[in-house]
Amino acid sequence: MMGIYIFIFFAYLFGPLIIMSITAFNSAEFPSITPWECFSFRWFNEGKIAYDGQHLAGLLSDWRLHDGIISSLIIGAGVVTLSVPIGMAAAIVLTQVRSQLRDIYYSISIMPVLFPGVIIGISTVVLWDRIAGLGGEGFISDIGRNGIFLTILAQTCFISTYCFLIFVARLQRFDQTQEEAALDLGASQTQVFFKILVPYLSPAIASAAVIAFLFSFENYNTTVFSILSDQTLTTVIASKVRLGISPALSALALTIIALTIIAAVTYEVLRRRAEKRYAESQEKFVKEKAADNRINKKYKAGFKIPKGITAILLIVVFATYGATQIVKNDLYGQSCIDAADKEKKSKFLEQLQTLESNELTDEELSGGSLGGNQDYGDIFGDPSLFQDFGGFD
Amino acid sequence: MSADVELSDVSVTFGSFYAAKNVNVKVNGGEFFSFLGPSGCGKTTLLRAISGFQEPSEGKVLIDNKDMSGIGPNKRPTALIFQNLALFPLMSVSENIAFSLEVRGVSKEERKKRADELLELIALEGQGEKKVHQLSGGQKQRVAIARALAVEPKVLLLDEPLSALDLKLRQRMRTELREIQKRVNITFIYITHDQGEALTMSDRIAVMNEGELEQIGKCDEVYNNPLTPFVATFVGENNPLYGKVTGIEGDKAQIETADGQYLAMMNDSKKLNIGDESIAFVRPESLFIPRDGDSFDNKIDVNIESFEFEGNLKNFYARLQSGAKIKFSVPNAIDTSSISSGSSIALGFDSSKSVILPKASLAID
């Protein structure tokens, strides 16, 4: 029962992502699984010049996407460098405030998270527009109308609060006598900060930086206002979706998902390895200390089937089925694409011919045998329909 | 290398609350000095005032006859060992020990040399690369001491550093601390609520209660000659006998209680007059079961209620006729098989082993 529930839950969670990922490999112009046209990597590469001459850009050839990614990365880096120190400073101040002011200070500090992002975006633009207006033609005016700069500021407004919360959580477990001990041993306040507090906070610094970057990278509602004439990845995607979705977006999504999974897995592997090393050192230490060798007994680890194997098996089964279907029906490779294109082109030409054959002659447009009927011709399209029409009387 | 520490009229207030009130102490250089008192008596506040974490509201702290007001903890020639030790968990043992040298810009080789010396002093040679969490409780304790000694402070302040250890380890660390103090020969100021710790280690003790000093003196002086009922009952155990002074003979006074008259020693500084409300104190180990030929000048009739075996001592809980409780202890070697619960016996004690003091509140009430 539990298993079924979990399966449904994960299907609900990951189903759309999986479907979307599959559409990235279909050569059709619209993201779809059925009808399956051809298996292809074109949406990761060049995309496609359509038979009608329209260029449908793939991931590699879409310069707007590339510009968007670059500005997203710049903004992300800027937001990290601003919000992490701001959040850390604010959290350290919180530990120094002892009176009733503490609650007020805390509430004010977390307030930016509660504001709608749209408001933060608009207000940043409004403020800097005024500031830029004051400065004449100089640096201030340039920077006040620079979308990337404004977006960094606007996002930092609320992302620094997330950093603040991370640091507060870590600082709550900080033993302040360590600071006192360092002071007592002759360290200056600066030395206490860099030698005691910063090393203690380093895990929080790392996670705050990651969180800040991710929040910045995926932010849309603040960015869409503050970015002005520039584009970030999110605004590019949003404007693309407005014009109609393309499998190139599926390809982008799949790339992002893959990068995320690789990063997460790498992190997890490194973490486990470090944990294991720590456990081993502890064990060694305990064994060294233990006089009797009761602890030194070796336990044979029984082989256990990892629980994740069912999920992997399921994916493998589906993938194999899909692949055999594709191979069996010869739905892959250049020949398939060429065939599909040829077919589409001929269909298109056919349609074109139909349209051409339906095209009206000048005589027909001017009313033909009925005469004097030009105005209706536009509205009713095919005047031949009205050939036997006796008129309105 | 050691320094005098003088507290001159030191008061520390938090709002209207006096954590320490008009404290005057002079700790001599090279001395092992303890502040003893129940929790909340202001002893830690005094320690923080000496180390510089707490500026006194009134009065002055002098170290080596220099006024320390306005000088931060990092500029004072003191080192503090915290109750929780406050070792730096992210550093190795050697890094912990050499931290004070590192912040002073001492070169790496010299730091290592000094750390090794100190590791030898605390008998942890070759364990400098370990992390703090790999050490046992007693080892951490010693590392904390080594870390504090690395800068060669003139005064070492210890804030109940043994309270987290188990009994056996605590007893061993007492001896070790005392030995380290003799070896490095600097002033140790020790804070504790454990009178056993204070008595075994210190040269002199200051007993504190509610922010005020009750008595300063050598261990045996404080134990045998308490100046206030608080000290009498806080340092060791004491049986109070309430009554009125009825006669004075030289340095002894006669006290009339509900259960009879007793003779006890008066303190030079706490002279009593006839008719004064007072308390005579007699320690459980000073009460004995008289045998033929024993000479004593006080006799006390008790009714045994219960018995407790402590190992080296046997403790008896009894009541006087007035209902007042009394405890007495006899060494395990003495045969007490004839004494059973409910039996009435007569106990004796010598007036020279008893102290009479003006009435005031006790430590345990």
mmCIF file of N, CA and C in Angstrom, chain B residues 149-257:
data_model
loop_
_atom_site.group_PDB
_atom_site.id
_atom_site.type_symbol
_atom_site.label_atom_id
_atom_site.label_comp_id
_atom_site.label_asym_id
_atom_site.label_seq_id
_atom_site.Cartn_x
_atom_site.Cartn_y
_atom_site.Cartn_z
ATOM 1 N N LEU B 149 48.282 28.016 29.523
ATOM 2 C CA LEU B 149 49.649 28.282 29.997
ATOM 3 C C LEU B 149 50.594 28.692 28.867
ATOM 4 N N ALA B 150 50.143 28.525 27.618
ATOM 5 C CA ALA B 150 51.044 28.739 26.481
ATOM 6 C C ALA B 150 51.594 30.154 26.427
ATOM 7 N N VAL B 151 50.805 31.139 26.817
ATOM 8 C CA VAL B 151 51.287 32.528 26.776
ATOM 9 C C VAL B 151 52.059 32.910 28.018
ATOM 10 N N GLU B 152 52.256 31.948 28.898
ATOM 11 C CA GLU B 152 52.885 32.224 30.180
ATOM 12 C C GLU B 152 52.174 33.352 30.922
ATOM 13 N N PRO B 153 50.929 33.136 31.280
ATOM 14 C CA PRO B 153 50.196 34.174 32.003
ATOM 15 C C PRO B 153 50.739 34.293 33.418
ATOM 16 N N LYS B 154 50.512 35.451 34.026
ATOM 17 C CA LYS B 154 50.957 35.614 35.412
ATOM 18 C C LYS B 154 49.910 35.083 36.374
ATOM 19 N N VAL B 155 48.675 35.046 35.894
ATOM 20 C CA VAL B 155 47.583 34.563 36.737
ATOM 21 C C VAL B 155 46.739 33.594 35.915
ATOM 22 N N LEU B 156 46.457 32.421 36.477
ATOM 23 C CA LEU B 156 45.565 31.482 35.804
ATOM 24 C C LEU B 156 44.251 31.429 36.569
ATOM 25 N N LEU B 157 43.169 31.656 35.834
ATOM 26 C CA LEU B 157 41.849 31.660 36.463
ATOM 27 C C LEU B 157 41.113 30.401 36.037
ATOM 28 N N LEU B 158 40.533 29.694 36.984
ATOM 29 C CA LEU B 158 39.851 28.438 36.658
ATOM 30 C C LEU B 158 38.413 28.488 37.149
ATOM 31 N N ASP B 159 37.488 28.348 36.212
ATOM 32 C CA ASP B 159 36.069 28.457 36.551
ATOM 33 C C ASP B 159 35.448 27.060 36.629
ATOM 34 N N GLU B 160 35.456 26.476 37.779
ATOM 35 C CA GLU B 160 34.899 25.128 38.010
ATOM 36 C C GLU B 160 35.253 24.155 36.884
ATOM 37 N N PRO B 161 36.507 24.041 36.534
ATOM 38 C CA PRO B 161 36.827 23.222 35.360
ATOM 39 C C PRO B 161 36.637 21.732 35.598
ATOM 40 N N LEU B 162 36.518 21.306 36.830
ATOM 41 C CA LEU B 162 36.430 19.862 37.088
ATOM 42 C C LEU B 162 35.002 19.370 37.234
ATOM 43 N N SER B 163 34.043 20.305 37.158
ATOM 44 C CA SER B 163 32.680 19.912 37.523
ATOM 45 C C SER B 163 32.082 18.893 36.560
ATOM 46 N N ALA B 164 32.612 18.818 35.326
ATOM 47 C CA ALA B 164 32.013 17.892 34.362
ATOM 48 C C ALA B 164 32.623 16.492 34.435
ATOM 49 N N LEU B 165 33.625 16.314 35.267
ATOM 50 C CA LEU B 165 34.323 15.024 35.294
ATOM 51 C C LEU B 165 33.719 14.096 36.339
ATOM 52 N N ASP B 166 33.965 12.794 36.155
ATOM 53 C CA ASP B 166 33.458 11.869 37.170
ATOM 54 C C ASP B 166 34.384 11.866 38.391
ATOM 55 N N LEU B 167 33.906 11.266 39.461
ATOM 56 C CA LEU B 167 34.545 11.428 40.770
ATOM 57 C C LEU B 167 36.027 11.050 40.766
ATOM 58 N N LYS B 168 36.335 9.866 40.235
ATOM 59 C CA LYS B 168 37.717 9.387 40.272
ATOM 60 C C LYS B 168 38.640 10.336 39.536
ATOM 61 N N LEU B 169 38.184 10.745 38.347
ATOM 62 C CA LEU B 169 38.980 11.628 37.514
ATOM 63 C C LEU B 169 39.161 12.978 38.198
ATOM 64 N N ARG B 170 38.084 13.407 38.861
ATOM 65 C CA ARG B 170 38.117 14.704 39.549
ATOM 66 C C ARG B 170 39.181 14.667 40.635
ATOM 67 N N GLN B 171 39.203 13.545 41.341
ATOM 68 C CA GLN B 171 40.182 13.439 42.426
ATOM 69 C C GLN B 171 41.602 13.433 41.876
ATOM 70 N N ARG B 172 41.803 12.743 40.741
ATOM 71 C CA ARG B 172 43.138 12.706 40.187
ATOM 72 C C ARG B 172 43.545 14.082 39.655
ATOM 73 N N MET B 173 42.556 14.760 39.009
ATOM 74 C CA MET B 173 42.863 16.067 38.432
ATOM 75 C C MET B 173 43.219 17.092 39.509
ATOM 76 N N ARG B 174 42.621 16.927 40.704
ATOM 77 C CA ARG B 174 42.963 17.825 41.805
ATOM 78 C C ARG B 174 44.451 17.790 42.068
ATOM 79 N N THR B 175 44.966 16.587 42.226
ATOM 80 C CA THR B 175 46.400 16.426 42.489
ATOM 81 C C THR B 175 47.214 16.968 41.332
ATOM 82 N N GLU B 176 46.727 16.661 40.101
ATOM 83 C CA GLU B 176 47.476 17.092 38.933
ATOM 84 C C GLU B 176 47.543 18.602 38.822
ATOM 85 N N LEU B 177 46.381 19.244 39.071
ATOM 86 C CA LEU B 177 46.337 20.709 39.017
ATOM 87 C C LEU B 177 47.323 21.309 39.999
ATOM 88 N N ARG B 178 47.302 20.744 41.175
ATOM 89 C CA ARG B 178 48.175 21.238 42.235
ATOM 90 C C ARG B 178 49.644 21.081 41.806
ATOM 91 N N GLU B 179 49.947 19.947 41.179
ATOM 92 C CA GLU B 179 51.326 19.707 40.738
ATOM 93 C C GLU B 179 51.733 20.674 39.639
ATOM 94 N N ILE B 180 50.804 20.873 38.690
ATOM 95 C CA ILE B 180 51.101 21.803 37.595
ATOM 96 C C ILE B 180 51.348 23.203 38.171
ATOM 97 N N GLN B 181 50.526 23.565 39.148
ATOM 98 C CA GLN B 181 50.687 24.901 39.734
ATOM 99 C C GLN B 181 52.069 25.052 40.364
ATOM 100 N N LYS B 182 52.517 24.005 41.045
ATOM 101 C CA LYS B 182 53.835 24.079 41.679
ATOM 102 C C LYS B 182 54.929 24.174 40.633
ATOM 103 N N ARG B 183 54.743 23.433 39.517
ATOM 104 C CA ARG B 183 55.763 23.418 38.484
ATOM 105 C C ARG B 183 55.872 24.766 37.778
ATOM 106 N N VAL B 184 54.728 25.332 37.402
ATOM 107 C CA VAL B 184 54.804 26.595 36.652
ATOM 108 C C VAL B 184 54.908 27.790 37.588
ATOM 109 N N ASN B 185 54.529 27.594 38.838
ATOM 110 C CA ASN B 185 54.689 28.611 39.873
ATOM 111 C C ASN B 185 54.056 29.958 39.512
ATOM 112 N N ILE B 186 52.793 29.933 39.119
ATOM 113 C CA ILE B 186 52.083 31.190 38.913
ATOM 114 C C ILE B 186 50.855 31.197 39.818
ATOM 115 N N THR B 187 50.223 32.355 39.892
ATOM 116 C CA THR B 187 49.045 32.494 40.742
ATOM 117 C C THR B 187 47.866 31.756 40.113
ATOM 118 N N PHE B 188 47.236 30.869 40.893
ATOM 119 C CA PHE B 188 46.026 30.186 40.425
ATOM 120 C C PHE B 188 44.852 30.735 41.220
ATOM 121 N N ILE B 189 43.823 31.179 40.521
ATOM 122 C CA ILE B 189 42.594 31.551 41.216
ATOM 123 C C ILE B 189 41.513 30.593 40.751
ATOM 124 N N TYR B 190 40.966 29.867 41.698
ATOM 125 C CA TYR B 190 40.105 28.740 41.395
ATOM 126 C C TYR B 190 38.712 29.010 41.939
ATOM 127 N N ILE B 191 37.722 28.719 41.107
ATOM 128 C CA ILE B 191 36.337 28.946 41.504
ATOM 129 C C ILE B 191 35.672 27.596 41.673
ATOM 130 N N THR B 192 34.977 27.398 42.758
ATOM 131 C CA THR B 192 34.293 26.112 42.907
ATOM 132 C C THR B 192 33.157 26.208 43.918
ATOM 133 N N HIS B 193 32.211 25.286 43.773
ATOM 134 C CA HIS B 193 31.179 25.178 44.805
ATOM 135 C C HIS B 193 31.423 23.924 45.640
ATOM 136 N N ASP B 194 32.497 23.207 45.263
ATOM 137 C CA ASP B 194 32.788 21.939 45.919
ATOM 138 C C ASP B 194 33.844 22.191 46.991
ATOM 139 N N GLN B 195 33.422 22.128 48.260
ATOM 140 C CA GLN B 195 34.366 22.471 49.318
ATOM 141 C C GLN B 195 35.528 21.481 49.393
ATOM 142 N N GLY B 196 35.262 20.229 48.983
ATOM 143 C CA GLY B 196 36.339 19.239 48.981
ATOM 144 C C GLY B 196 37.460 19.668 48.049
ATOM 145 N N GLU B 197 37.098 20.107 46.837
ATOM 146 C CA GLU B 197 38.075 20.595 45.877
ATOM 147 C C GLU B 197 38.859 21.767 46.447
ATOM 148 N N ALA B 198 38.114 22.713 47.015
ATOM 149 C CA ALA B 198 38.771 23.916 47.519
ATOM 150 C C ALA B 198 39.742 23.566 48.632
ATOM 151 N N LEU B 199 39.314 22.705 49.541
ATOM 152 C CA LEU B 199 40.158 22.387 50.696
ATOM 153 C C LEU B 199 41.410 21.622 50.290
ATOM 154 N N THR B 200 41.265 20.670 49.362
ATOM 155 C CA THR B 200 42.420 19.835 49.030
ATOM 156 C C THR B 200 43.471 20.582 48.223
ATOM 157 N N MET B 201 43.052 21.546 47.397
ATOM 158 C CA MET B 201 44.020 22.152 46.493
ATOM 159 C C MET B 201 44.585 23.476 46.966
ATOM 160 N N SER B 202 43.786 24.249 47.730
ATOM 161 C CA SER B 202 44.133 25.652 47.896
ATOM 162 C C SER B 202 45.121 25.920 49.021
ATOM 163 N N ASP B 203 45.837 27.033 48.847
ATOM 164 C CA ASP B 203 46.578 27.593 49.970
ATOM 165 C C ASP B 203 45.636 28.375 50.871
ATOM 166 N N ARG B 204 44.822 29.190 50.212
ATOM 167 C CA ARG B 204 43.836 29.958 50.970
ATOM 168 C C ARG B 204 42.484 29.902 50.259
ATOM 169 N N ILE B 205 41.428 30.137 51.040
ATOM 170 C CA ILE B 205 40.070 30.067 50.505
ATOM 171 C C ILE B 205 39.341 31.362 50.850
ATOM 172 N N ALA B 206 38.512 31.817 49.937
ATOM 173 C CA ALA B 206 37.563 32.877 50.274
ATOM 174 C C ALA B 206 36.172 32.293 50.125
ATOM 175 N N VAL B 207 35.393 32.317 51.197
ATOM 176 C CA VAL B 207 34.044 31.784 51.136
ATOM 177 C C VAL B 207 33.091 32.936 50.843
ATOM 178 N N MET B 208 32.248 32.735 49.850
ATOM 179 C CA MET B 208 31.340 33.803 49.422
ATOM 180 C C MET B 208 29.899 33.372 49.583
ATOM 181 N N ASN B 209 29.048 34.370 49.868
ATOM 182 C CA ASN B 209 27.622 34.106 49.926
ATOM 183 C C ASN B 209 26.887 35.362 49.485
ATOM 184 N N GLU B 210 25.989 35.220 48.556
ATOM 185 C CA GLU B 210 25.168 36.313 48.042
ATOM 186 C C GLU B 210 25.990 37.551 47.723
ATOM 187 N N GLY B 211 27.081 37.347 47.022
ATOM 188 C CA GLY B 211 27.868 38.475 46.530
ATOM 189 C C GLY B 211 28.846 39.046 47.522
ATOM 190 N N GLU B 212 28.807 38.547 48.761
ATOM 191 C CA GLU B 212 29.706 39.122 49.748
ATOM 192 C C GLU B 212 30.675 38.067 50.264
ATOM 193 N N LEU B 213 31.840 38.545 50.685
ATOM 194 C CA LEU B 213 32.829 37.635 51.246
ATOM 195 C C LEU B 213 32.449 37.331 52.684
ATOM 196 N N GLU B 214 32.450 36.058 53.046
ATOM 197 C CA GLU B 214 32.138 35.685 54.417
ATOM 198 C C GLU B 214 33.424 35.511 55.220
ATOM 199 N N GLN B 215 34.422 34.911 54.597
ATOM 200 C CA GLN B 215 35.657 34.634 55.327
ATOM 201 C C GLN B 215 36.778 34.328 54.347
ATOM 202 N N ILE B 216 37.974 34.823 54.694
ATOM 203 C CA ILE B 216 39.158 34.475 53.919
ATOM 204 C C ILE B 216 40.151 33.856 54.869
ATOM 205 N N GLY B 217 40.756 32.765 54.460
ATOM 206 C CA GLY B 217 41.749 32.196 55.360
ATOM 207 C C GLY B 217 42.326 30.916 54.811
ATOM 208 N N LYS B 218 43.292 30.361 55.543
ATOM 209 C CA LYS B 218 43.850 29.064 55.165
ATOM 210 C C LYS B 218 42.772 28.003 55.338
ATOM 211 N N CYS B 219 42.976 26.867 54.655
ATOM 212 C CA CYS B 219 41.934 25.839 54.644
ATOM 213 C C CYS B 219 41.552 25.378 56.045
ATOM 214 N N ASP B 220 42.557 25.027 56.839
ATOM 215 C CA ASP B 220 42.230 24.503 58.169
ATOM 216 C C ASP B 220 41.613 25.582 59.045
ATOM 217 N N GLU B 221 42.062 26.810 58.843
ATOM 218 C CA GLU B 221 41.493 27.929 59.591
ATOM 219 C C GLU B 221 40.000 28.050 59.314
ATOM 220 N N VAL B 222 39.669 28.017 58.020
ATOM 221 C CA VAL B 222 38.268 28.182 57.640
ATOM 222 C C VAL B 222 37.451 27.008 58.147
ATOM 223 N N TYR B 223 38.042 25.835 58.090
ATOM 224 C CA TYR B 223 37.300 24.640 58.497
ATOM 225 C C TYR B 223 37.122 24.591 60.012
ATOM 226 N N ASN B 224 38.200 24.853 60.730
ATOM 227 C CA ASN B 224 38.144 24.705 62.193
ATOM 228 C C ASN B 224 37.613 25.939 62.894
ATOM 229 N N ASN B 225 37.752 27.052 62.229
ATOM 230 C CA ASN B 225 37.424 28.292 62.909
ATOM 231 C C ASN B 225 36.524 29.176 62.063
ATOM 232 N N PRO B 226 35.346 28.696 61.709
ATOM 233 C CA PRO B 226 34.490 29.507 60.850
ATOM 234 C C PRO B 226 34.073 30.793 61.536
ATOM 235 N N LEU B 227 33.945 31.853 60.748
ATOM 236 C CA LEU B 227 33.607 33.152 61.321
ATOM 237 C C LEU B 227 32.112 33.414 61.321
ATOM 238 N N THR B 228 31.377 32.707 60.464
ATOM 239 C CA THR B 228 29.922 32.927 60.419
ATOM 240 C C THR B 228 29.226 31.574 60.360
ATOM 241 N N PRO B 229 27.973 31.553 60.801
ATOM 242 C CA PRO B 229 27.216 30.301 60.693
ATOM 243 C C PRO B 229 27.157 29.783 59.269
ATOM 244 N N PHE B 230 27.180 30.697 58.264
ATOM 245 C CA PHE B 230 27.165 30.250 56.872
ATOM 246 C C PHE B 230 28.406 29.428 56.562
ATOM 247 N N VAL B 231 29.560 29.978 56.923
ATOM 248 C CA VAL B 231 30.810 29.272 56.646
ATOM 249 C C VAL B 231 30.838 27.946 57.410
ATOM 250 N N ALA B 232 30.381 27.996 58.657
ATOM 251 C CA ALA B 232 30.398 26.795 59.486
ATOM 252 C C ALA B 232 29.612 25.669 58.837
ATOM 253 N N THR B 233 28.503 25.994 58.200
ATOM 254 C CA THR B 233 27.673 24.941 57.624
ATOM 255 C C THR B 233 27.957 24.696 56.161
ATOM 256 N N PHE B 234 28.578 25.662 55.446
ATOM 257 C CA PHE B 234 28.871 25.433 54.024
ATOM 258 C C PHE B 234 30.147 24.643 53.834
ATOM 259 N N VAL B 235 31.156 24.963 54.623
ATOM 260 C CA VAL B 235 32.430 24.245 54.507
ATOM 261 C C VAL B 235 32.375 23.046 55.454
ATOM 262 N N GLY B 236 32.241 21.880 54.912
ATOM 263 C CA GLY B 236 32.067 20.691 55.737
ATOM 264 C C GLY B 236 30.670 20.669 56.336
ATOM 265 N N GLU B 237 30.445 19.686 57.197
ATOM 266 C CA GLU B 237 29.133 19.580 57.812
ATOM 267 C C GLU B 237 29.223 20.016 59.258
ATOM 268 N N ASN B 238 28.130 20.533 59.786
ATOM 269 C CA ASN B 238 28.112 20.998 61.169
ATOM 270 C C ASN B 238 26.726 20.831 61.751
ATOM 271 N N ASN B 239 26.690 20.495 63.025
ATOM 272 C CA ASN B 239 25.409 20.426 63.729
ATOM 273 C C ASN B 239 25.200 21.720 64.490
ATOM 274 N N PRO B 240 24.129 22.457 64.197
ATOM 275 C CA PRO B 240 23.882 23.689 64.959
ATOM 276 C C PRO B 240 23.106 23.389 66.245
ATOM 277 N N LEU B 241 23.514 24.062 67.317
ATOM 278 C CA LEU B 241 22.794 23.951 68.587
ATOM 279 C C LEU B 241 22.411 25.376 68.987
ATOM 280 N N TYR B 242 21.113 25.700 68.864
ATOM 281 C CA TYR B 242 20.644 27.071 69.087
ATOM 282 C C TYR B 242 20.450 27.337 70.582
ATOM 283 N N GLY B 243 20.820 28.552 71.016
ATOM 284 C CA GLY B 243 20.580 28.887 72.413
ATOM 285 C C GLY B 243 21.011 30.295 72.748
ATOM 286 N N LYS B 244 21.177 30.544 74.056
ATOM 287 C CA LYS B 244 21.582 31.865 74.537
ATOM 288 C C LYS B 244 22.845 31.720 75.363
ATOM 289 N N VAL B 245 23.680 32.770 75.281
ATOM 290 C CA VAL B 245 24.921 32.737 76.061
ATOM 291 C C VAL B 245 24.580 32.951 77.532
ATOM 292 N N THR B 246 25.091 32.061 78.370
ATOM 293 C CA THR B 246 24.803 32.217 79.796
ATOM 294 C C THR B 246 26.056 32.474 80.614
ATOM 295 N N GLY B 247 27.198 32.269 80.009
ATOM 296 C CA GLY B 247 28.414 32.536 80.782
ATOM 297 C C GLY B 247 29.624 32.584 79.872
ATOM 298 N N ILE B 248 30.642 33.343 80.285
ATOM 299 C CA ILE B 248 31.852 33.438 79.479
ATOM 300 C C ILE B 248 33.055 33.166 80.367
ATOM 301 N N GLU B 249 33.904 32.220 79.913
ATOM 302 C CA GLU B 249 35.124 31.931 80.678
ATOM 303 C C GLU B 249 36.294 32.016 79.720
ATOM 304 N N GLY B 250 37.024 33.104 79.798
ATOM 305 C CA GLY B 250 38.177 33.268 78.909
ATOM 306 C C GLY B 250 37.747 33.292 77.455
ATOM 307 N N ASP B 251 38.287 32.332 76.638
ATOM 308 C CA ASP B 251 37.898 32.318 75.228
ATOM 309 C C ASP B 251 36.765 31.337 74.966
ATOM 310 N N LYS B 252 36.138 30.848 76.019
ATOM 311 C CA LYS B 252 35.011 29.935 75.828
ATOM 312 C C LYS B 252 33.730 30.574 76.345
ATOM 313 N N ALA B 253 32.623 30.120 75.780
ATOM 314 C CA ALA B 253 31.337 30.641 76.231
ATOM 315 C C ALA B 253 30.417 29.473 76.530
ATOM 316 N N GLN B 254 29.529 29.711 77.469
ATOM 317 C CA GLN B 254 28.541 28.703 77.853
ATOM 318 C C GLN B 254 27.241 29.011 77.127
ATOM 319 N N ILE B 255 26.661 28.008 76.498
ATOM 320 C CA ILE B 255 25.390 28.261 75.792
ATOM 321 C C ILE B 255 24.307 27.396 76.399
ATOM 322 N N GLU B 256 23.152 28.002 76.605
ATOM 323 C CA GLU B 256 22.009 27.297 77.181
ATOM 324 C C GLU B 256 21.040 26.979 76.060
ATOM 325 N N THR B 257 20.851 25.698 75.795
ATOM 326 C CA THR B 257 19.903 25.318 74.744
ATOM 327 C C THR B 257 18.740 24.582 75.371
#
